[in-house]
Short mmCIF file of C-alpha atoms in Angstrom, two decimals:
data_model
loop_
_atom_site.label_atom_id
_atom_site.label_comp_id
_atom_site.label_asym_id
_atom_site.label_seq_id
_atom_site.Cartn_x
_atom_site.Cartn_y
_atom_site.Cartn_z
CA UNK A 434 4.15 -22.77 5.66
CA UNK A 435 4.40 -26.34 4.42
CA UNK A 436 7.29 -28.72 3.86
CA UNK A 437 8.40 -29.62 0.34
CA UNK A 438 10.22 -32.81 1.33
CA UNK A 439 11.23 -33.72 -2.24
CA UNK A 440 13.26 -30.50 -2.55
CA UNK A 441 14.20 -30.23 1.13
CA UNK A 442 12.70 -26.77 1.61
CA UNK A 443 9.79 -24.90 3.08
CA UNK A 444 7.11 -23.37 0.86
CA UNK A 445 5.25 -20.31 2.09
CA UNK A 446 1.78 -19.17 1.06
CA UNK A 447 -0.15 -15.93 1.54
CA UNK A 448 -3.80 -16.37 2.50
CA UNK A 449 -6.80 -14.05 2.87
CA UNK A 450 -9.33 -14.86 5.58
CA UNK A 451 -12.68 -13.10 5.90
CA UNK A 452 -13.68 -12.90 9.56
CA UNK A 453 -17.26 -14.07 9.11
CA UNK A 454 -18.04 -17.31 10.92
CA UNK A 455 -18.32 -19.54 7.83
CA UNK A 456 -15.52 -18.09 5.68
CA UNK A 457 -12.68 -20.28 4.44
CA UNK A 458 -9.15 -19.04 3.72
CA UNK A 459 -8.36 -18.05 0.12
CA UNK A 460 -4.83 -18.59 -1.12
CA UNK A 461 -3.44 -15.47 -2.81
CA UNK A 462 0.12 -16.53 -3.59
CA UNK A 463 2.47 -19.46 -3.03
CA UNK A 464 5.93 -20.70 -3.82
CA UNK A 465 8.34 -18.04 -2.66
CA UNK A 466 9.44 -16.69 0.68
CA UNK A 467 7.12 -14.08 2.17
CA UNK A 468 7.71 -11.82 5.15
CA UNK A 469 6.77 -8.41 6.61
CA UNK A 470 3.17 -8.42 5.34
CA UNK A 471 1.43 -5.03 5.61
CA UNK A 472 -1.81 -3.57 4.30
CA UNK A 473 -1.69 -0.21 2.55
CA UNK A 474 -3.51 2.38 4.71
CA UNK A 475 -6.40 2.49 2.22
CA UNK A 476 -6.70 -1.32 2.34
CA UNK A 477 -6.36 -1.76 -1.43
CA UNK A 478 -2.96 -3.48 -1.54
CA UNK A 479 -1.00 -6.03 0.45
CA UNK A 480 2.75 -5.49 0.53
CA UNK A 481 5.49 -7.92 1.50
CA UNK A 482 9.10 -8.89 1.03
CA UNK A 483 9.75 -11.94 -1.12
CA UNK A 484 12.73 -13.71 -2.63
CA UNK A 485 13.07 -16.38 -5.27
CA UNK A 486 15.29 -19.33 -4.40
CA UNK A 487 18.91 -18.17 -4.09
CA UNK A 488 17.95 -14.48 -4.26
CA UNK A 489 17.60 -11.71 -1.67
CA UNK A 490 14.27 -10.15 -0.57
CA UNK A 491 12.68 -7.49 -2.76
CA UNK A 492 9.53 -5.40 -2.21
CA UNK A 493 6.20 -6.45 -3.78
CA UNK A 494 2.56 -5.36 -3.69
CA UNK A 495 -0.46 -7.54 -4.42
CA UNK A 496 -4.14 -6.85 -4.96
CA UNK A 497 -5.91 -9.17 -2.47
CA UNK A 498 -7.75 -11.15 -5.16
CA UNK A 499 -7.14 -14.81 -5.95
CA UNK A 500 -5.31 -15.22 -9.25
CA UNK A 501 -3.68 -11.78 -9.23
CA UNK A 502 0.10 -11.71 -9.69
CA UNK A 503 2.30 -9.71 -7.32
CA UNK A 504 3.88 -6.54 -8.68
CA UNK A 505 7.60 -6.23 -7.97
CA UNK A 506 8.62 -2.73 -6.86
CA UNK A 507 12.38 -3.07 -6.37
CA UNK A 508 14.95 -4.84 -8.52
CA UNK A 509 18.01 -6.88 -7.45
CA UNK A 510 20.04 -5.16 -10.17
CA UNK A 511 19.84 -1.93 -8.15
CA UNK A 512 19.35 -3.33 -4.65
CA UNK A 513 21.57 -6.38 -4.76
CA UNK A 514 21.60 -6.87 -1.00
CA UNK A 515 17.83 -6.84 -0.80
CA UNK A 516 15.29 -4.69 1.03
CA UNK A 517 15.42 -4.97 4.81
CA UNK A 518 12.51 -2.91 6.16
CA UNK A 519 9.75 -0.66 4.87
CA UNK A 520 6.59 1.23 5.83
CA UNK A 521 3.67 2.78 3.96
CA UNK A 522 3.09 6.51 3.59
CA UNK A 523 -0.25 7.39 5.26
CA UNK A 524 -1.91 8.42 1.98
CA UNK A 525 -0.99 5.06 0.34
CA UNK A 526 0.85 6.89 -2.46
CA UNK A 527 4.06 5.02 -1.80
CA UNK A 528 6.47 3.54 0.71
CA UNK A 529 9.70 4.31 2.53
CA UNK A 530 12.19 1.47 2.61
CA UNK A 531 15.74 0.68 3.73
CA UNK A 532 18.24 -0.80 1.29
CA UNK A 533 21.74 -0.44 -0.07
CA UNK A 534 22.36 0.12 -3.76
CA UNK A 535 24.60 -2.34 -5.55
CA UNK A 536 27.94 -0.64 -6.27
CA UNK A 537 29.31 -0.55 -9.79
CA UNK A 538 31.71 -3.48 -10.12
CA UNK A 539 33.12 -5.88 -12.63
CA UNK A 540 31.03 -8.85 -13.71
CA UNK A 541 33.36 -11.40 -12.12
CA UNK A 542 33.21 -9.60 -8.76
CA UNK A 543 29.43 -9.41 -8.95
CA UNK A 544 29.33 -13.13 -9.73
CA UNK A 545 31.38 -13.90 -6.61
CA UNK A 546 28.92 -11.92 -4.51
CA UNK A 547 26.17 -14.26 -5.71
CA UNK A 548 27.99 -17.54 -5.16
CA UNK A 549 26.46 -19.93 -2.67
CA UNK A 550 28.16 -22.77 -0.81
CA UNK A 551 25.34 -24.86 0.62
CA UNK A 552 23.55 -22.50 2.97
CA UNK A 553 26.43 -19.99 2.98
CA UNK A 554 26.49 -16.97 0.67
CA UNK A 555 29.88 -15.59 -0.31
CA UNK A 556 30.35 -11.82 -0.10
CA UNK A 557 33.20 -10.02 -1.83
CA UNK A 558 33.38 -7.59 1.09
CA UNK A 559 31.28 -5.82 3.72
CA UNK A 560 27.86 -4.77 2.40
CA UNK A 561 27.48 -1.07 1.56
CA UNK A 562 25.83 1.17 4.14
CA UNK A 563 22.04 1.36 3.74
CA UNK A 564 19.99 4.43 2.87
CA UNK A 565 16.36 5.48 3.16
CA UNK A 566 14.36 5.55 -0.09
CA UNK A 567 10.93 6.88 -1.02
CA UNK A 568 9.10 4.79 -3.63
CA UNK A 569 6.13 6.29 -5.49
CA UNK A 570 3.57 3.72 -6.63
CA UNK A 571 2.31 5.79 -9.57
CA UNK A 572 5.60 5.69 -11.48
CA UNK A 573 7.54 3.03 -9.57
CA UNK A 574 10.50 5.37 -8.99
CA UNK A 575 12.66 4.91 -5.88
CA UNK A 576 14.30 8.17 -4.75
CA UNK A 577 17.13 8.14 -2.24
CA UNK A 578 16.36 10.38 0.72
CA UNK A 579 19.34 10.09 3.05
CA UNK A 580 22.11 7.73 4.07
CA UNK A 581 21.22 5.79 7.19
CA UNK A 582 23.16 6.77 10.33
CA UNK A 583 23.21 3.06 11.21
CA UNK A 584 25.02 0.10 9.70
CA UNK A 585 22.02 -2.06 10.60
CA UNK A 586 18.44 -0.72 10.81
CA UNK A 587 16.27 -2.87 13.09
CA UNK A 588 12.94 -0.98 13.04
CA UNK A 589 11.23 1.55 10.77
CA UNK A 590 7.93 3.39 11.34
CA UNK A 591 6.29 6.46 9.72
CA UNK A 592 4.18 8.84 11.79
CA UNK A 593 0.39 8.86 11.13
CA UNK A 594 0.60 12.35 9.57
CA UNK A 595 3.49 11.31 7.33
CA UNK A 596 5.77 14.08 8.61
CA UNK A 597 8.34 11.91 10.40
CA UNK A 598 10.21 8.69 9.86
CA UNK A 599 11.47 6.93 12.99
CA UNK A 600 14.22 4.32 12.69
CA UNK A 601 16.11 2.28 15.27
CA UNK A 602 19.47 0.68 14.66
CA UNK A 603 23.17 0.59 15.48
CA UNK A 604 26.63 -0.10 14.11
CA UNK A 605 27.94 -3.41 12.86
CA UNK A 606 29.83 -3.94 16.12
CA UNK A 607 26.44 -3.98 17.89
CA UNK A 608 27.34 -1.69 20.78
CA UNK A 609 24.72 -0.04 22.98
CA UNK A 610 26.55 3.27 22.49
CA UNK A 611 25.48 3.27 18.83
CA UNK A 612 22.00 1.81 19.33
CA UNK A 613 19.62 4.78 19.12
CA UNK A 614 16.41 6.15 17.59
CA UNK A 615 16.77 8.38 14.51
CA UNK A 616 14.04 10.81 13.44
CA UNK A 617 14.01 11.97 9.82
CA UNK A 618 11.59 14.76 8.77
CA UNK A 619 9.51 13.84 5.72
CA UNK A 620 7.08 16.78 5.72
CA UNK A 621 7.53 20.49 4.97
CA UNK A 622 8.83 21.33 8.44
CA UNK A 623 12.26 23.02 8.44
CA UNK A 624 13.80 20.66 10.99
CA UNK A 625 17.03 18.72 10.76
CA UNK A 626 17.20 14.98 11.53
CA UNK A 627 17.37 14.12 15.22
CA UNK A 628 18.99 11.28 17.15
CA UNK A 629 18.58 10.09 20.73
CA UNK A 630 21.44 9.58 23.20
CA UNK A 631 21.03 6.99 25.96
CA UNK A 632 22.11 3.59 27.26
CA UNK A 633 19.09 1.72 25.92
CA UNK A 634 19.13 -1.02 23.32
CA UNK A 635 16.10 0.06 21.26
CA UNK A 636 14.38 -2.94 19.68
CA UNK A 637 10.90 -1.85 18.55
CA UNK A 638 9.12 1.36 17.55
CA UNK A 639 5.47 2.43 17.34
CA UNK A 640 3.72 5.75 16.61
CA UNK A 641 0.56 6.79 18.44
CA UNK A 642 -0.62 10.19 17.24
CA UNK A 643 2.28 12.64 17.47
CA UNK A 644 4.26 10.43 19.86
CA UNK A 645 6.72 7.70 18.99
CA UNK A 646 7.30 4.91 21.50
CA UNK A 647 10.27 2.58 21.80
CA UNK A 648 11.05 -0.50 23.84
CA UNK A 649 14.29 -2.15 24.81
CA UNK A 650 16.55 -3.06 27.73
CA UNK A 651 18.76 -0.48 29.43
CA UNK A 652 18.66 2.87 31.22
CA UNK A 653 17.95 6.44 30.10
CA UNK A 654 21.31 7.66 31.38
CA UNK A 655 24.55 6.29 32.78
CA UNK A 656 26.07 2.90 32.25
CA UNK A 657 24.20 0.20 30.35
CA UNK A 658 22.27 -2.23 32.56
CA UNK A 659 20.87 -5.45 31.11
CA UNK A 660 17.27 -4.99 32.21
CA UNK A 661 14.11 -6.46 30.73
CA UNK A 662 12.86 -4.48 27.74
CA UNK A 663 11.00 -1.44 29.05
CA UNK A 664 8.53 0.95 27.42
CA UNK A 665 9.69 4.49 26.55
CA UNK A 666 8.37 7.61 24.83
CA UNK A 667 10.65 9.81 22.71
CA UNK A 668 10.56 13.36 24.05
CA UNK A 669 12.23 16.40 22.54
CA UNK A 670 13.43 14.27 19.60
CA UNK A 671 16.58 13.35 21.52
CA UNK A 672 15.77 11.47 24.71
CA UNK A 673 13.71 8.52 25.88
CA UNK A 674 11.52 8.79 28.97
CA UNK A 675 10.22 5.63 30.61
CA UNK A 676 6.46 5.28 30.90
CA UNK A 677 4.42 2.79 32.91
CA UNK A 678 7.19 1.58 35.25
CA UNK A 679 4.67 -0.83 36.80
CA UNK A 680 4.35 -2.77 33.54
CA UNK A 681 5.80 -6.22 34.23
CA UNK A 682 7.85 -8.39 31.90
CA UNK A 683 9.94 -8.04 28.76
CA UNK A 684 8.10 -5.83 26.26
CA UNK A 685 7.85 -7.60 22.88
CA UNK A 686 5.35 -5.56 20.85
CA UNK A 687 3.54 -2.21 21.01
CA UNK A 688 0.32 -1.61 19.03
CA UNK A 689 -1.42 1.80 19.15
CA UNK A 690 -5.21 2.05 19.42
CA UNK A 691 -7.35 4.83 17.96
CA UNK A 692 -8.03 6.36 21.40
CA UNK A 693 -4.30 6.96 22.05
CA UNK A 694 -3.77 4.00 24.36
CA UNK A 695 -1.32 1.19 23.61
CA UNK A 696 -1.65 -2.56 23.51
CA UNK A 697 1.58 -4.09 24.81
CA UNK A 698 2.67 -7.73 24.78
CA UNK A 699 5.29 -8.83 27.31
CA UNK A 700 6.96 -12.02 28.51
CA UNK A 701 6.31 -12.59 32.21
CA UNK A 702 8.08 -15.78 33.32
CA UNK A 703 6.50 -18.65 31.33
CA UNK A 704 3.41 -16.59 30.43
CA UNK A 705 2.77 -13.80 27.96
CA UNK A 706 0.48 -10.89 28.72
CA UNK A 707 -1.43 -8.38 26.67
CA UNK A 708 -1.85 -5.13 28.57
CA UNK A 709 -3.48 -1.80 27.82
CA UNK A 710 -1.27 1.16 28.70
CA UNK A 711 -2.41 4.78 29.01
CA UNK A 712 0.74 6.74 28.03
CA UNK A 713 -0.15 9.96 29.87
CA UNK A 714 -0.94 8.42 33.24
CA UNK A 715 1.27 5.36 32.86
CA UNK A 716 -1.55 3.11 34.07
CA UNK A 717 -1.39 -0.47 32.78
CA UNK A 718 -4.24 -3.00 32.87
CA UNK A 719 -3.76 -6.69 32.05
CA UNK A 720 -6.23 -7.85 29.38
CA UNK A 721 -4.93 -11.39 28.84
CA UNK A 722 -2.52 -13.61 30.77
CA UNK A 723 -1.66 -16.53 28.51
CA UNK A 724 0.37 -19.60 29.62
CA UNK A 725 2.22 -19.82 26.33
CA UNK A 726 3.24 -17.65 23.39
CA UNK A 727 1.62 -14.63 21.73
CA UNK A 728 2.89 -13.00 18.55
CA UNK A 729 1.82 -10.78 15.64
CA UNK A 730 -0.64 -8.67 17.62
CA UNK A 731 -2.65 -6.44 15.26
CA UNK A 732 -5.59 -4.05 15.67
CA UNK A 733 -8.08 -2.73 13.13
CA UNK A 734 -8.04 1.03 12.53
CA UNK A 735 -10.92 1.64 14.94
CA UNK A 736 -9.64 -0.87 17.52
CA UNK A 737 -12.86 -2.90 17.26
CA UNK A 738 -11.11 -6.08 16.12
CA UNK A 739 -7.82 -7.38 17.49
CA UNK A 740 -5.99 -10.38 16.04
CA UNK A 741 -2.99 -12.31 17.30
CA UNK A 742 -1.25 -15.67 17.03
CA UNK A 743 -1.26 -17.82 20.17
CA UNK A 744 0.08 -21.23 21.15
CA UNK A 745 0.93 -23.13 24.30
CA UNK A 746 2.56 -26.46 25.26
CA UNK A 747 -0.57 -28.34 24.12
CA UNK A 748 -1.61 -26.32 21.05
CA UNK A 749 0.19 -25.33 17.86
CA UNK A 750 -0.06 -21.67 16.72
CA UNK A 751 -3.37 -20.44 15.36
CA UNK A 752 -4.82 -16.98 14.69
CA UNK A 753 -7.26 -15.69 17.33
CA UNK A 754 -9.64 -12.73 17.09
CA UNK A 755 -11.06 -10.59 19.90
CA UNK A 756 -13.85 -8.08 19.41
CA UNK A 757 -12.09 -5.16 21.06
CA UNK A 758 -9.75 -4.79 24.05
CA UNK A 759 -12.35 -5.96 26.56
CA UNK A 760 -13.08 -9.23 24.71
CA UNK A 761 -9.86 -11.21 25.11
CA UNK A 762 -11.55 -13.68 27.45
CA UNK A 763 -13.87 -14.59 24.55
CA UNK A 764 -11.26 -14.56 21.78
CA UNK A 765 -11.86 -17.34 19.24
CA UNK A 766 -9.51 -19.13 16.85
CA UNK A 767 -10.24 -18.33 13.21
CA UNK A 768 -7.79 -20.84 11.71
CA UNK A 769 -7.26 -24.57 12.07
CA UNK A 770 -4.00 -24.86 10.19
CA UNK A 771 -2.62 -27.40 12.65
CA UNK A 772 -5.74 -29.48 13.24
CA UNK A 773 -4.13 -32.60 11.78
CA UNK A 774 -1.37 -32.40 14.37
#
């Protein structure tokens, strides 16, 4: 991100960084807004959400080669409120995304929907309820699968075998009674969609093998209690069971490793920790206790390389790389984006 002071805006760029010692970053794209970057499972494409100035985010893919132009997969004519979340199918043939189709309306009404007043966008009414769509890369077609049970979807993850879609969300009133995990079958299994029932405010989701994990504040049963975000496993497609009660802090991110264990980041007072959790036993081991901030934790498919962004009161954010879960003490920065500061 850099500041375009002449136009009073921020300009975002997408960069590719080889992890060899002497490699320099290569800029792949610049000029628009970019968010939710994800590699296709086969590593051939980079996907992201992007929006031109004054527009709403749409879904793009990009071959990770300098000079290549992004390919736009969704159009604002159909998805006028933008794409909110998405995930890749495991075979890289396409993606599942969340969006609401633009209703048929008169031109003057549609124009009012697109009017901006400074930083405020005028809406003619409440946005339509979102749905889940399957997009096939080969032909670019987006097929509607099912209306979302939530007004707002906050997390979306597909199982490694591609048979299930897990989504977390709630209603527009943002009540804990409506905040749940929804499981939609995508494979050939003759199973109806499932939904959990609890007093937990589910915030994040992660699949590890056949299990889906969630994190959020609250209790499995009874009245809602404003706890720190805890780690749960979905069992029986309808309930959350807490795992690793000894894990301290407010869980912020869950990253599965190839051996079935989980890397978990959590806020503990003014520090952030990265821990390794064994879901079956519930054992948690602290791998890194950092007196600052950690974000965007990511692991390679085999777990041999782990990357994350870290900062503290004396250092601006940079990307760090560890050679496996046991190497956090030797993690090195691979960027110097803030060296001038």
